[in-house]
Amino acid sequence: MREKWEKQLACLIECPRCNGTLEAKDERILSIYDHQPICMVCKREEEQGADYESRSKQMIEQWISETETHYGDLAGFCYHHFNPFKC
Ligand SMILES: [Zn+2]
């Protein structure tokens, strides 16, 4: 069974950041800022952000400390912020 966030987000056909088309075969990755799947071009831009590293650290720490989360698979969700995936 796929996780909730995947059903809602993983198969977007448009990058919410730049409105570029995303095809099923295109890699996408979750933003650490708004947790939307964005295209790799936007991810590279995000990585240039001055607070990118502290934000990702913060995000991971927050998730580790939360015992209950609305994202069923915490590790999987976290993982997809740092590893591109396909629909
Ligand atoms: Zn984009």
PDB file of N, CA and C and ligand atoms in Angstrom:
ATOM      1  N   MET A   1       0.838  -1.200   0.000  1.00  0.00           N
ATOM      2  CA  MET A   1       0.000   0.000   0.000  1.00  0.00           C
ATOM      3  C   MET A   1       0.875   1.252   0.000  1.00  0.00           C
ATOM      4  N   ARG A   2       0.544   2.177  -0.843  1.00  0.00           N
ATOM      5  CA  ARG A   2       1.321   3.409  -0.900  1.00  0.00           C
ATOM      6  C   ARG A   2       0.916   4.336   0.239  1.00  0.00           C
ATOM      7  N   GLU A   3       1.848   5.126   0.684  1.00  0.00           N
ATOM      8  CA  GLU A   3       1.573   6.055   1.769  1.00  0.00           C
ATOM      9  C   GLU A   3       0.717   7.209   1.271  1.00  0.00           C
ATOM     10  N   LYS A   4       0.081   7.848   2.237  1.00  0.00           N
ATOM     11  CA  LYS A   4      -0.843   8.930   1.926  1.00  0.00           C
ATOM     12  C   LYS A   4      -0.189  10.046   1.112  1.00  0.00           C
ATOM     13  N   TRP A   5       0.976  10.451   1.548  1.00  0.00           N
ATOM     14  CA  TRP A   5       1.608  11.578   0.871  1.00  0.00           C
ATOM     15  C   TRP A   5       1.963  11.224  -0.567  1.00  0.00           C
ATOM     16  N   GLU A   6       2.266   9.947  -0.777  1.00  0.00           N
ATOM     17  CA  GLU A   6       2.629   9.546  -2.135  1.00  0.00           C
ATOM     18  C   GLU A   6       1.436   9.630  -3.055  1.00  0.00           C
ATOM     19  N   LYS A   7       0.299   9.174  -2.532  1.00  0.00           N
ATOM     20  CA  LYS A   7      -0.910   9.227  -3.347  1.00  0.00           C
ATOM     21  C   LYS A   7      -1.235  10.664  -3.730  1.00  0.00           C
ATOM     22  N   GLN A   8      -1.075  11.550  -2.770  1.00  0.00           N
ATOM     23  CA  GLN A   8      -1.445  12.936  -3.012  1.00  0.00           C
ATOM     24  C   GLN A   8      -0.428  13.669  -3.863  1.00  0.00           C
ATOM     25  N   LEU A   9       0.830  13.342  -3.656  1.00  0.00           N
ATOM     26  CA  LEU A   9       1.869  14.207  -4.185  1.00  0.00           C
ATOM     27  C   LEU A   9       2.778  13.602  -5.236  1.00  0.00           C
ATOM     28  N   ALA A  10       3.057  12.335  -5.091  1.00  0.00           N
ATOM     29  CA  ALA A  10       4.159  11.767  -5.861  1.00  0.00           C
ATOM     30  C   ALA A  10       3.944  11.828  -7.363  1.00  0.00           C
ATOM     31  N   CYS A  11       2.692  11.796  -7.776  1.00  0.00           N
ATOM     32  CA  CYS A  11       2.436  11.721  -9.211  1.00  0.00           C
ATOM     33  C   CYS A  11       1.934  13.032  -9.795  1.00  0.00           C
ATOM     34  N   LEU A  12       2.354  14.122  -9.216  1.00  0.00           N
ATOM     35  CA  LEU A  12       2.002  15.409  -9.796  1.00  0.00           C
ATOM     36  C   LEU A  12       2.498  15.476 -11.236  1.00  0.00           C
ATOM     37  N   ILE A  13       1.730  16.141 -12.071  1.00  0.00           N
ATOM     38  CA  ILE A  13       2.143  16.246 -13.471  1.00  0.00           C
ATOM     39  C   ILE A  13       2.739  17.613 -13.776  1.00  0.00           C
ATOM     40  N   GLU A  14       2.820  18.422 -12.722  1.00  0.00           N
ATOM     41  CA  GLU A  14       3.351  19.765 -12.920  1.00  0.00           C
ATOM     42  C   GLU A  14       4.160  20.149 -11.689  1.00  0.00           C
ATOM     43  N   CYS A  15       5.330  20.719 -11.906  1.00  0.00           N
ATOM     44  CA  CYS A  15       6.128  21.183 -10.772  1.00  0.00           C
ATOM     45  C   CYS A  15       5.441  22.399 -10.158  1.00  0.00           C
ATOM     46  N   PRO A  16       5.100  22.331  -8.864  1.00  0.00           N
ATOM     47  CA  PRO A  16       4.377  23.445  -8.250  1.00  0.00           C
ATOM     48  C   PRO A  16       5.244  24.699  -8.114  1.00  0.00           C
ATOM     49  N   ARG A  17       6.541  24.537  -8.252  1.00  0.00           N
ATOM     50  CA  ARG A  17       7.442  25.671  -8.085  1.00  0.00           C
ATOM     51  C   ARG A  17       7.567  26.481  -9.378  1.00  0.00           C
ATOM     52  N   CYS A  18       7.798  25.803 -10.482  1.00  0.00           N
ATOM     53  CA  CYS A  18       8.046  26.520 -11.740  1.00  0.00           C
ATOM     54  C   CYS A  18       6.970  26.237 -12.785  1.00  0.00           C
ATOM     55  N   ASN A  19       5.975  25.420 -12.411  1.00  0.00           N
ATOM     56  CA  ASN A  19       4.894  25.054 -13.325  1.00  0.00           C
ATOM     57  C   ASN A  19       5.382  24.297 -14.560  1.00  0.00           C
ATOM     58  N   GLY A  20       6.578  23.744 -14.459  1.00  0.00           N
ATOM     59  CA  GLY A  20       7.088  22.930 -15.542  1.00  0.00           C
ATOM     60  C   GLY A  20       6.384  21.574 -15.565  1.00  0.00           C
ATOM     61  N   THR A  21       6.311  20.974 -16.718  1.00  0.00           N
ATOM     62  CA  THR A  21       5.639  19.690 -16.843  1.00  0.00           C
ATOM     63  C   THR A  21       6.484  18.578 -16.235  1.00  0.00           C
ATOM     64  N   LEU A  22       5.836  17.724 -15.477  1.00  0.00           N
ATOM     65  CA  LEU A  22       6.499  16.546 -14.934  1.00  0.00           C
ATOM     66  C   LEU A  22       5.859  15.319 -15.551  1.00  0.00           C
ATOM     67  N   GLU A  23       6.660  14.511 -16.194  1.00  0.00           N
ATOM     68  CA  GLU A  23       6.127  13.266 -16.720  1.00  0.00           C
ATOM     69  C   GLU A  23       6.467  12.145 -15.755  1.00  0.00           C
ATOM     70  N   ALA A  24       5.754  11.040 -15.915  1.00  0.00           N
ATOM     71  CA  ALA A  24       5.926   9.916 -14.992  1.00  0.00           C
ATOM     72  C   ALA A  24       7.385   9.478 -14.937  1.00  0.00           C
ATOM     73  N   LYS A  25       8.099   9.617 -16.051  1.00  0.00           N
ATOM     74  CA  LYS A  25       9.475   9.149 -16.102  1.00  0.00           C
ATOM     75  C   LYS A  25      10.459  10.195 -15.568  1.00  0.00           C
ATOM     76  N   ASP A  26       9.982  11.416 -15.324  1.00  0.00           N
ATOM     77  CA  ASP A  26      10.873  12.458 -14.830  1.00  0.00           C
ATOM     78  C   ASP A  26      11.106  12.321 -13.338  1.00  0.00           C
ATOM     79  N   GLU A  27      12.329  12.536 -12.938  1.00  0.00           N
ATOM     80  CA  GLU A  27      12.627  12.484 -11.516  1.00  0.00           C
ATOM     81  C   GLU A  27      12.106  13.737 -10.836  1.00  0.00           C
ATOM     82  N   ARG A  28      11.614  13.538  -9.632  1.00  0.00           N
ATOM     83  CA  ARG A  28      11.222  14.667  -8.811  1.00  0.00           C
ATOM     84  C   ARG A  28      11.711  14.409  -7.398  1.00  0.00           C
ATOM     85  N   ILE A  29      11.689  15.425  -6.561  1.00  0.00           N
ATOM     86  CA  ILE A  29      12.210  15.287  -5.203  1.00  0.00           C
ATOM     87  C   ILE A  29      11.438  16.237  -4.303  1.00  0.00           C
ATOM     88  N   LEU A  30      11.279  15.868  -3.042  1.00  0.00           N
ATOM     89  CA  LEU A  30      10.486  16.705  -2.153  1.00  0.00           C
ATOM     90  C   LEU A  30      11.276  17.921  -1.683  1.00  0.00           C
ATOM     91  N   SER A  31      10.592  19.038  -1.625  1.00  0.00           N
ATOM     92  CA  SER A  31      11.207  20.247  -1.103  1.00  0.00           C
ATOM     93  C   SER A  31      11.300  20.170   0.414  1.00  0.00           C
ATOM     94  N   ILE A  32      12.393  20.643   0.971  1.00  0.00           N
ATOM     95  CA  ILE A  32      12.486  20.642   2.433  1.00  0.00           C
ATOM     96  C   ILE A  32      11.767  21.858   3.006  1.00  0.00           C
ATOM     97  N   TYR A  33      11.335  22.753   2.136  1.00  0.00           N
ATOM     98  CA  TYR A  33      10.660  23.956   2.621  1.00  0.00           C
ATOM     99  C   TYR A  33       9.144  23.755   2.706  1.00  0.00           C
ATOM    100  N   ASP A  34       8.553  23.254   1.632  1.00  0.00           N
ATOM    101  CA  ASP A  34       7.091  23.096   1.674  1.00  0.00           C
ATOM    102  C   ASP A  34       6.661  21.645   1.436  1.00  0.00           C
ATOM    103  N   HIS A  35       7.607  20.726   1.288  1.00  0.00           N
ATOM    104  CA  HIS A  35       7.331  19.295   1.145  1.00  0.00           C
ATOM    105  C   HIS A  35       6.534  18.958  -0.109  1.00  0.00           C
ATOM    106  N   GLN A  36       6.651  19.790  -1.105  1.00  0.00           N
ATOM    107  CA  GLN A  36       6.029  19.500  -2.385  1.00  0.00           C
ATOM    108  C   GLN A  36       7.059  18.802  -3.266  1.00  0.00           C
ATOM    109  N   PRO A  37       6.606  17.892  -4.112  1.00  0.00           N
ATOM    110  CA  PRO A  37       7.548  17.313  -5.070  1.00  0.00           C
ATOM    111  C   PRO A  37       7.872  18.364  -6.129  1.00  0.00           C
ATOM    112  N   ILE A  38       9.116  18.669  -6.265  1.00  0.00           N
ATOM    113  CA  ILE A  38       9.529  19.673  -7.244  1.00  0.00           C
ATOM    114  C   ILE A  38      10.492  19.038  -8.233  1.00  0.00           C
ATOM    115  N   CYS A  39      10.681  19.707  -9.370  1.00  0.00           N
ATOM    116  CA  CYS A  39      11.567  19.148 -10.385  1.00  0.00           C
ATOM    117  C   CYS A  39      13.026  19.340  -9.950  1.00  0.00           C
ATOM    118  N   MET A  40      13.917  18.650 -10.623  1.00  0.00           N
ATOM    119  CA  MET A  40      15.317  18.671 -10.217  1.00  0.00           C
ATOM    120  C   MET A  40      15.942  20.055 -10.428  1.00  0.00           C
ATOM    121  N   VAL A  41      15.435  20.804 -11.381  1.00  0.00           N
ATOM    122  CA  VAL A  41      15.949  22.164 -11.594  1.00  0.00           C
ATOM    123  C   VAL A  41      15.651  23.031 -10.376  1.00  0.00           C
ATOM    124  N   CYS A  42      14.417  22.913  -9.889  1.00  0.00           N
ATOM    125  CA  CYS A  42      14.027  23.697  -8.714  1.00  0.00           C
ATOM    126  C   CYS A  42      14.767  23.216  -7.475  1.00  0.00           C
ATOM    127  N   LYS A  43      15.023  21.902  -7.383  1.00  0.00           N
ATOM    128  CA  LYS A  43      15.749  21.380  -6.234  1.00  0.00           C
ATOM    129  C   LYS A  43      17.157  21.958  -6.188  1.00  0.00           C
ATOM    130  N   ARG A  44      17.776  22.046  -7.352  1.00  0.00           N
ATOM    131  CA  ARG A  44      19.127  22.596  -7.383  1.00  0.00           C
ATOM    132  C   ARG A  44      19.127  24.048  -6.926  1.00  0.00           C
ATOM    133  N   GLU A  45      18.076  24.771  -7.298  1.00  0.00           N
ATOM    134  CA  GLU A  45      17.955  26.156  -6.848  1.00  0.00           C
ATOM    135  C   GLU A  45      17.759  26.207  -5.336  1.00  0.00           C
ATOM    136  N   GLU A  46      16.934  25.274  -4.858  1.00  0.00           N
ATOM    137  CA  GLU A  46      16.668  25.230  -3.422  1.00  0.00           C
ATOM    138  C   GLU A  46      17.959  24.971  -2.644  1.00  0.00           C
ATOM    139  N   GLU A  47      18.787  24.108  -3.194  1.00  0.00           N
ATOM    140  CA  GLU A  47      20.033  23.745  -2.519  1.00  0.00           C
ATOM    141  C   GLU A  47      21.007  24.921  -2.422  1.00  0.00           C
ATOM    142  N   GLN A  48      20.795  25.927  -3.273  1.00  0.00           N
ATOM    143  CA  GLN A  48      21.655  27.104  -3.224  1.00  0.00           C
ATOM    144  C   GLN A  48      21.274  28.017  -2.064  1.00  0.00           C
ATOM    145  N   GLY A  49      20.090  27.811  -1.500  1.00  0.00           N
ATOM    146  CA  GLY A  49      19.612  28.676  -0.425  1.00  0.00           C
ATOM    147  C   GLY A  49      20.555  28.663   0.768  1.00  0.00           C
ATOM    148  N   ALA A  50      20.758  29.831   1.356  1.00  0.00           N
ATOM    149  CA  ALA A  50      21.714  29.976   2.450  1.00  0.00           C
ATOM    150  C   ALA A  50      21.330  29.119   3.650  1.00  0.00           C
ATOM    151  N   ASP A  51      20.023  28.917   3.843  1.00  0.00           N
ATOM    152  CA  ASP A  51      19.591  28.182   5.030  1.00  0.00           C
ATOM    153  C   ASP A  51      19.204  26.750   4.701  1.00  0.00           C
ATOM    154  N   TYR A  52      19.574  26.291   3.513  1.00  0.00           N
ATOM    155  CA  TYR A  52      19.161  24.956   3.099  1.00  0.00           C
ATOM    156  C   TYR A  52      19.664  23.881   4.062  1.00  0.00           C
ATOM    157  N   GLU A  53      20.919  23.988   4.430  1.00  0.00           N
ATOM    158  CA  GLU A  53      21.506  22.950   5.272  1.00  0.00           C
ATOM    159  C   GLU A  53      20.894  22.942   6.669  1.00  0.00           C
ATOM    160  N   SER A  54      20.716  24.133   7.237  1.00  0.00           N
ATOM    161  CA  SER A  54      20.135  24.191   8.585  1.00  0.00           C
ATOM    162  C   SER A  54      18.675  23.781   8.550  1.00  0.00           C
ATOM    163  N   ARG A  55      17.991  24.112   7.461  1.00  0.00           N
ATOM    164  CA  ARG A  55      16.601  23.705   7.342  1.00  0.00           C
ATOM    165  C   ARG A  55      16.462  22.187   7.262  1.00  0.00           C
ATOM    166  N   SER A  56      17.336  21.552   6.494  1.00  0.00           N
ATOM    167  CA  SER A  56      17.222  20.093   6.376  1.00  0.00           C
ATOM    168  C   SER A  56      17.561  19.415   7.692  1.00  0.00           C
ATOM    169  N   LYS A  57      18.524  19.960   8.401  1.00  0.00           N
ATOM    170  CA  LYS A  57      18.888  19.403   9.699  1.00  0.00           C
ATOM    171  C   LYS A  57      17.716  19.529  10.675  1.00  0.00           C
ATOM    172  N   GLN A  58      17.156  20.728  10.697  1.00  0.00           N
ATOM    173  CA  GLN A  58      16.013  21.021  11.555  1.00  0.00           C
ATOM    174  C   GLN A  58      14.864  20.061  11.283  1.00  0.00           C
ATOM    175  N   MET A  59      14.599  19.865   9.994  1.00  0.00           N
ATOM    176  CA  MET A  59      13.496  19.023   9.574  1.00  0.00           C
ATOM    177  C   MET A  59      13.695  17.602  10.088  1.00  0.00           C
ATOM    178  N   ILE A  60      14.891  17.080   9.927  1.00  0.00           N
ATOM    179  CA  ILE A  60      15.172  15.711  10.348  1.00  0.00           C
ATOM    180  C   ILE A  60      15.044  15.579  11.864  1.00  0.00           C
ATOM    181  N   GLU A  61      15.597  16.546  12.575  1.00  0.00           N
ATOM    182  CA  GLU A  61      15.522  16.500  14.034  1.00  0.00           C
ATOM    183  C   GLU A  61      14.083  16.557  14.520  1.00  0.00           C
ATOM    184  N   GLN A  62      13.309  17.406  13.890  1.00  0.00           N
ATOM    185  CA  GLN A  62      11.908  17.552  14.266  1.00  0.00           C
ATOM    186  C   GLN A  62      11.164  16.230  14.064  1.00  0.00           C
ATOM    187  N   TRP A  63      11.442  15.595  12.957  1.00  0.00           N
ATOM    188  CA  TRP A  63      10.738  14.350  12.647  1.00  0.00           C
ATOM    189  C   TRP A  63      11.145  13.220  13.564  1.00  0.00           C
ATOM    190  N   ILE A  64      12.422  13.212  13.937  1.00  0.00           N
ATOM    191  CA  ILE A  64      12.892  12.160  14.827  1.00  0.00           C
ATOM    192  C   ILE A  64      12.228  12.309  16.194  1.00  0.00           C
ATOM    193  N   SER A  65      12.020  13.559  16.610  1.00  0.00           N
ATOM    194  CA  SER A  65      11.473  13.801  17.940  1.00  0.00           C
ATOM    195  C   SER A  65       9.965  13.626  17.987  1.00  0.00           C
ATOM    196  N   GLU A  66       9.320  13.618  16.849  1.00  0.00           N
ATOM    197  CA  GLU A  66       7.873  13.459  16.841  1.00  0.00           C
ATOM    198  C   GLU A  66       7.497  11.988  16.853  1.00  0.00           C
ATOM    199  N   THR A  67       6.716  11.617  17.865  1.00  0.00           N
ATOM    200  CA  THR A  67       6.329  10.214  17.944  1.00  0.00           C
ATOM    201  C   THR A  67       5.139   9.928  17.041  1.00  0.00           C
ATOM    202  N   GLU A  68       4.287  10.920  16.902  1.00  0.00           N
ATOM    203  CA  GLU A  68       3.136  10.724  16.024  1.00  0.00           C
ATOM    204  C   GLU A  68       3.251  11.666  14.848  1.00  0.00           C
ATOM    205  N   THR A  69       3.033  11.136  13.711  1.00  0.00           N
ATOM    206  CA  THR A  69       3.127  11.955  12.522  1.00  0.00           C
ATOM    207  C   THR A  69       2.010  11.568  11.569  1.00  0.00           C
ATOM    208  N   HIS A  70       1.557  12.531  10.811  1.00  0.00           N
ATOM    209  CA  HIS A  70       0.506  12.212   9.847  1.00  0.00           C
ATOM    210  C   HIS A  70       1.079  11.587   8.584  1.00  0.00           C
ATOM    211  N   TYR A  71       2.397  11.560   8.522  1.00  0.00           N
ATOM    212  CA  TYR A  71       3.013  10.832   7.426  1.00  0.00           C
ATOM    213  C   TYR A  71       3.315   9.422   7.933  1.00  0.00           C
ATOM    214  N   GLY A  72       2.659   8.444   7.371  1.00  0.00           N
ATOM    215  CA  GLY A  72       2.773   7.089   7.884  1.00  0.00           C
ATOM    216  C   GLY A  72       4.206   6.591   7.957  1.00  0.00           C
ATOM    217  N   ASP A  73       4.905   6.694   6.867  1.00  0.00           N
ATOM    218  CA  ASP A  73       6.257   6.162   6.801  1.00  0.00           C
ATOM    219  C   ASP A  73       7.251   7.307   6.907  1.00  0.00           C
ATOM    220  N   LEU A  74       7.657   7.585   8.136  1.00  0.00           N
ATOM    221  CA  LEU A  74       8.513   8.735   8.394  1.00  0.00           C
ATOM    222  C   LEU A  74       9.847   8.627   7.669  1.00  0.00           C
ATOM    223  N   ALA A  75      10.451   7.482   7.780  1.00  0.00           N
ATOM    224  CA  ALA A  75      11.758   7.295   7.156  1.00  0.00           C
ATOM    225  C   ALA A  75      11.657   7.444   5.646  1.00  0.00           C
ATOM    226  N   GLY A  76      10.614   6.865   5.089  1.00  0.00           N
ATOM    227  CA  GLY A  76      10.419   6.946   3.652  1.00  0.00           C
ATOM    228  C   GLY A  76      10.164   8.372   3.197  1.00  0.00           C
ATOM    229  N   PHE A  77       9.381   9.083   3.966  1.00  0.00           N
ATOM    230  CA  PHE A  77       9.061  10.458   3.610  1.00  0.00           C
ATOM    231  C   PHE A  77      10.303  11.332   3.679  1.00  0.00           C
ATOM    232  N   CYS A  78      11.052  11.140   4.725  1.00  0.00           N
ATOM    233  CA  CYS A  78      12.289  11.878   4.924  1.00  0.00           C
ATOM    234  C   CYS A  78      13.266  11.594   3.774  1.00  0.00           C
ATOM    235  N   TYR A  79      13.355  10.351   3.454  1.00  0.00           N
ATOM    236  CA  TYR A  79      14.266   9.879   2.414  1.00  0.00           C
ATOM    237  C   TYR A  79      14.039  10.604   1.088  1.00  0.00           C
ATOM    238  N   HIS A  80      12.779  10.821   0.775  1.00  0.00           N
ATOM    239  CA  HIS A  80      12.453  11.406  -0.525  1.00  0.00           C
ATOM    240  C   HIS A  80      12.748  12.895  -0.624  1.00  0.00           C
ATOM    241  N   HIS A  81      13.200  13.483   0.480  1.00  0.00           N
ATOM    242  CA  HIS A  81      13.639  14.864   0.411  1.00  0.00           C
ATOM    243  C   HIS A  81      15.079  14.953  -0.081  1.00  0.00           C
ATOM    244  N   PHE A  82      15.761  13.830  -0.049  1.00  0.00           N
ATOM    245  CA  PHE A  82      17.173  13.858  -0.388  1.00  0.00           C
ATOM    246  C   PHE A  82      17.523  12.920  -1.534  1.00  0.00           C
ATOM    247  N   ASN A  83      16.534  12.138  -1.953  1.00  0.00           N
ATOM    248  CA  ASN A  83      16.785  11.226  -3.047  1.00  0.00           C
ATOM    249  C   ASN A  83      15.686  11.367  -4.082  1.00  0.00           C
ATOM    250  N   PRO A  84      16.052  11.664  -5.308  1.00  0.00           N
ATOM    251  CA  PRO A  84      15.055  11.828  -6.359  1.00  0.00           C
ATOM    252  C   PRO A  84      14.289  10.526  -6.566  1.00  0.00           C
ATOM    253  N   PHE A  85      13.043  10.649  -6.966  1.00  0.00           N
ATOM    254  CA  PHE A  85      12.250   9.458  -7.240  1.00  0.00           C
ATOM    255  C   PHE A  85      11.378   9.712  -8.446  1.00  0.00           C
ATOM    256  N   LYS A  86      10.811   8.653  -8.944  1.00  0.00           N
ATOM    257  CA  LYS A  86       9.919   8.759 -10.088  1.00  0.00           C
ATOM    258  C   LYS A  86       8.525   8.358  -9.684  1.00  0.00           C
ATOM    259  N   CYS A  87       7.574   8.798 -10.475  1.00  0.00           N
ATOM    260  CA  CYS A  87       6.178   8.541 -10.164  1.00  0.00           C
ATOM    261  C   CYS A  87       5.924   7.032 -10.097  1.00  0.00           C
TER     262      CYS A  87
HETATM  263 ZN    ZN B   1      10.376  23.124 -11.154  1.00  0.00          ZN
END
